[in-house]
Structure formats: C-alpha cells, structure tokens
Tab-separated table of C-alpha atoms in Angstrom:
chain	number	residue	atom	x	y	z
A	187	MET	CA	0.035	0.044	-0.080
A	188	PRO	CA	1.717	3.347	-0.971
A	189	VAL	CA	2.213	5.976	1.618
A	190	GLU	CA	-0.085	8.991	1.142
A	191	LEU	CA	0.844	10.783	4.377
A	192	LYS	CA	0.440	14.628	3.814
A	193	GLY	CA	1.122	17.843	5.636
A	194	ASN	CA	3.448	18.727	8.486
A	195	ILE	CA	5.308	15.707	10.144
A	196	LEU	CA	7.246	15.488	13.208
A	197	VAL	CA	9.738	12.585	14.128
A	198	THR	CA	11.623	12.694	17.505
A	199	GLY	CA	14.894	10.614	17.742
A	200	ALA	CA	15.587	11.288	14.198
A	201	ASN	CA	19.166	11.000	14.067
A	202	ARG	CA	19.605	7.537	14.004
A	203	GLY	CA	18.206	4.103	14.044
A	204	LEU	CA	14.183	3.975	13.201
A	205	GLY	CA	14.029	7.796	13.523
A	206	LEU	CA	16.491	8.394	10.485
A	207	GLU	CA	14.729	5.544	8.657
A	208	LEU	CA	11.398	7.071	9.149
A	209	VAL	CA	12.402	10.547	7.925
A	210	LYS	CA	14.294	9.183	4.910
A	211	GLN	CA	11.083	7.264	3.687
A	212	LEU	CA	8.707	10.038	4.325
A	213	ALA	CA	10.952	12.338	2.374
A	214	GLU	CA	11.226	9.785	-0.434
A	215	THR	CA	7.555	8.853	-0.606
A	216	THR	CA	5.606	12.146	0.473
A	217	GLY	CA	4.322	14.530	-1.895
A	218	GLN	CA	5.588	18.170	-2.475
A	219	GLU	CA	2.947	19.575	0.050
A	220	ALA	CA	4.510	17.405	2.975
A	221	HIS	CA	7.309	18.453	5.248
A	222	ILE	CA	9.316	16.739	7.877
A	223	TYR	CA	10.587	18.203	11.119
A	224	ALA	CA	13.409	15.890	12.070
A	225	CYS	CA	14.175	16.160	15.661
A	226	SER	CA	17.611	15.528	17.327
A	227	ARG	CA	19.214	16.569	20.733
A	228	GLU	CA	22.366	17.870	19.004
A	229	PRO	CA	21.729	18.672	15.414
A	230	GLU	CA	25.426	19.874	15.003
A	231	GLY	CA	27.032	16.513	16.627
A	232	SER	CA	28.374	13.921	14.948
A	233	ARG	CA	25.563	11.165	15.644
A	234	THR	CA	23.490	13.356	13.544
A	235	GLU	CA	25.441	13.587	10.191
A	236	ALA	CA	23.412	11.133	8.608
A	237	LEU	CA	20.515	13.028	9.190
A	238	ARG	CA	22.276	16.124	7.881
A	239	GLN	CA	23.185	14.252	4.424
A	240	LEU	CA	19.659	13.397	4.615
A	241	THR	CA	18.653	17.009	4.689
A	242	THR	CA	21.042	17.957	1.644
A	243	ARG	CA	19.741	15.032	-0.672
A	244	HIS	CA	16.023	16.470	-0.066
A	245	PRO	CA	16.415	20.120	-0.210
A	246	GLY	CA	13.513	22.085	1.564
A	247	LYS	CA	11.580	19.057	2.533
A	248	ILE	CA	13.309	17.966	6.270
A	249	THR	CA	13.859	20.691	9.006
A	250	ILE	CA	16.110	19.590	11.869
A	251	ILE	CA	15.252	20.556	14.976
A	252	LYS	CA	16.822	20.815	18.372
A	253	LEU	CA	15.014	18.690	20.845
A	254	ASP	CA	15.984	16.752	23.952
A	255	VAL	CA	12.549	14.927	25.095
A	256	ALA	CA	13.787	14.675	28.754
A	257	ASP	CA	14.208	18.672	28.757
A	258	GLU	CA	11.115	20.677	29.083
A	259	GLU	CA	12.680	24.210	27.826
A	260	SER	CA	13.974	22.211	24.885
A	261	ILE	CA	10.456	21.008	24.061
A	262	SER	CA	9.322	24.369	24.572
A	263	ALA	CA	12.083	26.064	22.286
A	264	ALA	CA	11.231	23.187	19.573
A	265	VAL	CA	7.445	24.002	19.568
A	266	GLN	CA	7.675	27.426	19.129
A	267	ALA	CA	10.496	26.506	16.135
A	268	VAL	CA	8.069	24.433	14.338
A	269	GLN	CA	5.305	27.082	14.971
A	270	ASP	CA	7.280	29.929	13.538
A	271	GLN	CA	7.466	27.721	10.079
A	272	ILE	CA	4.105	26.011	9.798
A	273	GLY	CA	1.749	29.272	11.071
A	274	ASP	CA	-1.857	28.195	10.724
A	275	ALA	CA	-1.161	24.923	9.081
A	276	GLY	CA	-0.571	22.836	11.945
A	277	LEU	CA	1.101	19.683	12.856
A	278	ASN	CA	-0.672	16.479	11.197
A	279	ILE	CA	1.536	13.832	12.591
A	280	LEU	CA	3.841	13.530	15.643
A	281	ILE	CA	5.914	10.349	15.980
A	282	ASN	CA	7.336	10.088	19.311
A	283	ASN	CA	9.887	7.647	18.280
A	284	ALA	CA	12.637	8.684	20.888
A	285	GLY	CA	13.530	6.245	23.876
A	286	ILE	CA	16.266	4.464	25.741
A	287	ARG	CA	17.112	1.139	27.324
A	288	LYS	CA	19.085	1.033	30.644
A	289	PRO	CA	20.876	-0.975	31.760
A	290	ALA	CA	22.579	-1.719	28.506
A	291	LEU	CA	22.464	-5.554	28.741
A	292	SER	CA	19.655	-7.676	29.847
A	293	GLY	CA	18.010	-5.460	32.218
A	294	ALA	CA	17.800	-8.190	34.957
A	295	LEU	CA	16.914	-7.086	38.172
A	296	SER	CA	19.893	-7.636	39.794
A	297	ALA	CA	21.785	-5.154	37.137
A	298	THR	CA	18.950	-2.416	37.350
A	299	LYS	CA	19.562	0.689	39.544
A	300	LYS	CA	16.975	3.065	40.794
A	301	ASN	CA	18.242	5.537	38.526
A	302	ASP	CA	17.848	3.341	35.732
A	303	MET	CA	14.445	2.988	36.368
A	304	MET	CA	13.722	6.882	36.750
A	305	GLU	CA	15.824	8.019	33.609
A	306	VAL	CA	13.878	5.430	31.339
A	307	TYR	CA	10.792	6.689	32.653
A	308	GLU	CA	11.481	9.988	31.840
A	309	THR	CA	12.767	9.477	28.634
A	310	ASN	CA	10.075	7.249	27.466
A	311	VAL	CA	6.802	8.167	28.997
A	312	VAL	CA	7.162	11.770	30.597
A	313	GLY	CA	9.001	12.875	27.223
A	314	PRO	CA	6.070	11.810	24.945
A	315	PHE	CA	3.578	13.042	27.471
A	316	THR	CA	4.897	16.458	27.750
A	317	ILE	CA	5.399	16.729	24.075
A	318	ALA	CA	2.071	15.701	23.055
A	319	LYS	CA	0.959	18.402	25.545
A	320	MET	CA	2.816	21.165	24.499
A	321	PHE	CA	2.418	20.221	20.627
A	322	LEU	CA	-1.162	19.907	21.157
A	323	PRO	CA	-2.416	23.334	19.882
A	324	LEU	CA	-0.599	22.676	16.571
A	325	LEU	CA	-2.086	19.103	16.114
A	326	LYS	CA	-5.492	20.738	16.726
A	327	LYS	CA	-5.136	23.414	14.334
A	328	ALA	CA	-4.339	20.455	11.354
A	329	ALA	CA	-7.246	18.532	12.673
A	330	GLN	CA	-9.587	21.551	12.713
A	331	ARG	CA	-8.533	22.489	8.814
A	332	ASP	CA	-9.600	19.227	7.632
A	333	SER	CA	-12.122	18.154	9.863
A	334	SER	CA	-15.031	20.169	7.806
A	335	ALA	CA	-14.034	18.055	4.585
A	336	LYS	CA	-14.077	14.579	6.267
A	337	GLY	CA	-16.771	12.819	8.277
A	338	SER	CA	-16.338	11.450	11.855
A	339	ASP	CA	-16.963	7.468	10.854
A	340	ASP	CA	-14.725	4.771	12.225
A	341	LYS	CA	-13.441	4.251	8.719
A	342	THR	CA	-12.557	7.792	7.757
A	343	ALA	CA	-8.637	8.254	7.521
A	344	CYS	CA	-7.277	10.835	10.323
A	345	SER	CA	-5.892	14.128	9.548
A	346	SER	CA	-3.943	14.593	12.842
A	347	ALA	CA	-2.430	11.569	15.069
A	348	ILE	CA	-0.103	11.134	17.320
A	349	ILE	CA	1.959	7.857	17.088
A	350	ASN	CA	3.741	6.381	20.119
A	351	ILE	CA	6.417	3.670	19.564
A	352	SER	CA	6.124	1.166	21.761
A	353	THR	CA	6.800	-2.634	21.751
A	354	ALA	CA	5.553	-6.136	22.132
A	355	ILE	CA	7.101	-6.730	25.326
A	356	SER	CA	4.920	-3.965	26.956
A	357	SER	CA	1.943	-6.504	26.713
A	358	ILE	CA	1.200	-7.472	30.208
A	359	GLU	CA	-0.934	-10.391	28.985
A	360	LYS	CA	2.159	-11.564	26.893
A	361	CYS	CA	4.667	-10.997	29.874
A	362	PRO	CA	4.642	-14.703	30.681
A	363	GLU	CA	5.708	-15.707	26.908
A	364	THR	CA	8.503	-12.897	26.566
A	365	PHE	CA	9.912	-12.210	30.000
A	366	SER	CA	12.642	-14.808	29.995
A	367	ALA	CA	14.082	-13.875	26.553
A	368	ALA	CA	14.338	-10.480	27.428
A	369	GLN	CA	13.728	-9.202	31.173
A	370	MET	CA	14.829	-5.390	30.661
A	371	TYR	CA	12.706	-4.104	33.651
A	372	PRO	CA	12.990	-0.210	33.048
A	373	TYR	CA	12.227	-0.730	29.220
A	374	ARG	CA	9.269	-2.815	29.354
A	375	ILE	CA	7.709	-1.042	32.202
A	376	SER	CA	8.120	2.587	30.883
A	377	LYS	CA	6.698	1.214	27.545
A	378	ALA	CA	3.784	-0.355	29.181
A	379	ALA	CA	3.235	3.054	31.009
A	380	LEU	CA	3.540	4.458	27.584
A	381	ASN	CA	0.819	2.561	26.572
A	382	MET	CA	-1.581	3.942	29.135
A	383	LEU	CA	-0.558	7.244	28.193
A	384	THR	CA	-1.706	6.287	24.699
A	385	ARG	CA	-4.976	5.212	25.878
A	386	CYS	CA	-5.458	8.282	28.283
A	387	GLN	CA	-4.733	10.778	25.508
A	388	ALA	CA	-6.762	8.804	22.807
A	389	GLU	CA	-9.992	9.729	25.308
A	390	ASP	CA	-8.833	13.049	25.802
A	391	PHE	CA	-8.077	14.241	22.402
A	392	LYS	CA	-11.154	12.321	20.635
A	393	THR	CA	-12.834	15.368	20.865
A	394	HIS	CA	-10.339	17.497	18.899
A	395	ASN	CA	-10.433	14.671	15.888
A	396	ILE	CA	-6.760	13.557	16.877
A	397	VAL	CA	-5.993	9.660	16.937
A	398	VAL	CA	-3.720	8.515	19.378
A	399	THR	CA	-2.060	5.367	18.714
A	400	ALA	CA	0.836	2.848	19.891
A	401	ILE	CA	2.862	1.023	17.388
A	402	HIS	CA	5.436	-1.736	17.927
A	403	PRO	CA	7.971	-1.702	15.139
A	404	GLY	CA	9.150	-5.295	15.645
A	405	TRP	CA	12.606	-6.621	16.500
A	406	VAL	CA	14.746	-4.534	14.615
A	407	GLN	CA	18.176	-4.275	13.657
A	408	THR	CA	19.336	-0.925	15.531
A	409	GLU	CA	21.505	0.062	17.894
A	410	MET	CA	19.132	-0.892	20.691
A	411	GLY	CA	17.684	-4.061	18.839
A	412	GLY	CA	21.181	-5.709	17.908
A	413	GLU	CA	22.412	-7.149	14.959
A	414	ASN	CA	20.355	-10.607	15.534
A	415	ALA	CA	16.965	-8.729	15.016
A	416	PRO	CA	15.318	-10.146	12.188
A	417	LEU	CA	13.635	-7.292	10.803
A	418	THR	CA	15.760	-4.412	8.912
A	419	THR	CA	15.052	-0.886	9.490
A	420	VAL	CA	13.784	-0.277	5.812
A	421	ASP	CA	11.064	-3.244	6.126
A	422	SER	CA	10.017	-2.102	9.661
A	423	VAL	CA	9.371	1.460	8.680
A	424	LEU	CA	7.898	0.576	5.332
A	425	GLY	CA	5.335	-1.561	7.515
A	426	MET	CA	4.706	1.185	10.113
A	427	LEU	CA	3.957	3.831	7.653
A	428	SER	CA	1.471	1.928	5.667
A	429	VAL	CA	-0.330	1.387	9.055
A	430	ILE	CA	0.108	5.074	9.915
A	431	SER	CA	-1.255	5.751	6.399
A	432	SER	CA	-4.451	3.861	6.851
A	433	LEU	CA	-5.359	5.028	10.729
A	434	SER	CA	-8.754	5.787	11.639
A	435	ASN	CA	-11.255	6.353	14.463
A	436	LYS	CA	-11.305	2.682	15.093
A	437	ASP	CA	-7.382	2.664	15.987
A	438	ARG	CA	-7.630	5.172	18.859
A	439	GLY	CA	-5.741	3.924	21.637
A	440	MET	CA	-5.117	0.728	19.949
A	441	LEU	CA	-1.465	-1.203	20.436
A	442	LEU	CA	-0.673	-2.425	16.932
A	443	ASP	CA	2.458	-4.085	15.134
A	444	TRP	CA	4.296	-2.982	12.115
A	445	GLN	CA	1.794	-4.868	9.846
A	446	GLY	CA	-0.921	-3.638	11.631
A	447	ASN	CA	-2.219	-6.667	13.833
A	448	THR	CA	-3.379	-5.637	17.247
A	449	ILE	CA	-1.276	-6.413	20.055
A	450	PRO	CA	-3.392	-7.281	23.537
A	451	TRP	CA	-2.432	-4.743	26.569
C-alpha cells in the first residue's frame, strides 16, 4: 500500500535507527506539500551527520529541530521553532520515536538500579507526555482545518495523529511468553506506561479529532535491537508507514504492530 501521508510531520529521535529511516522514507514517498521536522538532541553533533546528509539530498523537504525529550525548555523551544515555520497549517502527525533502554544488557533485576528506572521512565513516558501536551495546539489546528472536509465515522482516515513507538514486550498479557528472553525491567515497564498514556490521550483528544495510537515496530536491527534482530529498519518502517497512512478513528488507543495486527494489553 503506497504511503499517502500529507502535511507537516514531526519525528523525535530522528538522527539514527528507526527515526532516521522514518525521515528517509517520508522524504522519499510524500508529496511536495509534505514537510518533515526531524528532531535531534544535538543537530550539529557527529551522531546527526547522517540526518544532515539526508537533509542535503532532499532540499526544502526536511527541517532539523533541536529537541531533548527529557528537557521541558528544549521541548518548548522546539514547539516555537515548528510554529514559526508552519503558521496556521498545524501539525498533522507527531511520531514519538525517541526512547532509551537501560541498563545496556539484559535489564535483569540484579543489574537494574533506581536511576535506570527513573531515567528510562523520564525519557520513554514523561517525554512523550510533555511533547504531546505542548504540541497539542498545533495538532488541533491541523485537525480543525480538515474536519469540515471529512466525516467522522470509524473508517475515515485521520488528518491529525500521535504515534507512540511502543513494543510487544510492553504487553502485560504476553509477559509470561516474553520475560525470560528479555527481562529489561525499566524498558518494558516504561513502555507499558506509554501504552496507558496512549489510551488516556486517545480519550482526551478524541473531541479534537486527533487519533492517538501505539505501534510496535518489531524486533529491528538497530543499536538498541542488535544485529541478531530479524527485521531491517527499511522493512519495519515500510510497514509502520503503511499502518500510519491507514489509521482511522477505530484505531484510537490501540497497540498495533508494524503489520497492523492488534497486540493485547
């Protein structure tokens, strides 16, 4: 299914891995009217070189925005920077992709410290919460601009959405199946909390015609996923963008995988 995403799209954690591939495929597959805001903590740093090169290959298509998801002042400055560019057009899609995993290895109980729990929660849960809260006025603008031209039934494609990148190991129901292979206490607990955030904001924002959905990208060959993962970033992002392009009201507050299948809470 071809990607038909339009308007203004913001991706956090865009300098590497899934975030970088999301920006790449969005730049290659969306029309001239679409613009991508690619967020990175250090736009001028060495770890953002690949993103800067991508911006050069697609002149006028991508804007790099400085954003640290764990810093409220940084988020506020990013909102203002995006607002200055898009004006009344609004923000159509917000993809909360930035996330961390600590400790570095299995995340077993014995290896996990209190600071690991707190830092992961701040980045993986409080970050998306604050970003959605601060970008909400821009998301509402996009939803309001298109609401008069579209219906509101369950099959109507959404014009404004928040996508929270979650994981299958956040599933409480599936924990007995997944725990022994990847204990990862801070990561899986933070993503379970992110799922609840998704459900809460889906309810909160439905009056504004904003769809909020969580997506599991699969086990992907990234710095976090490791080289033994079965999925490439290319295939994962191809699937996720297909899912995102077909989201509608029926998908509010759901946890889906990159192929559009529902994952139980």
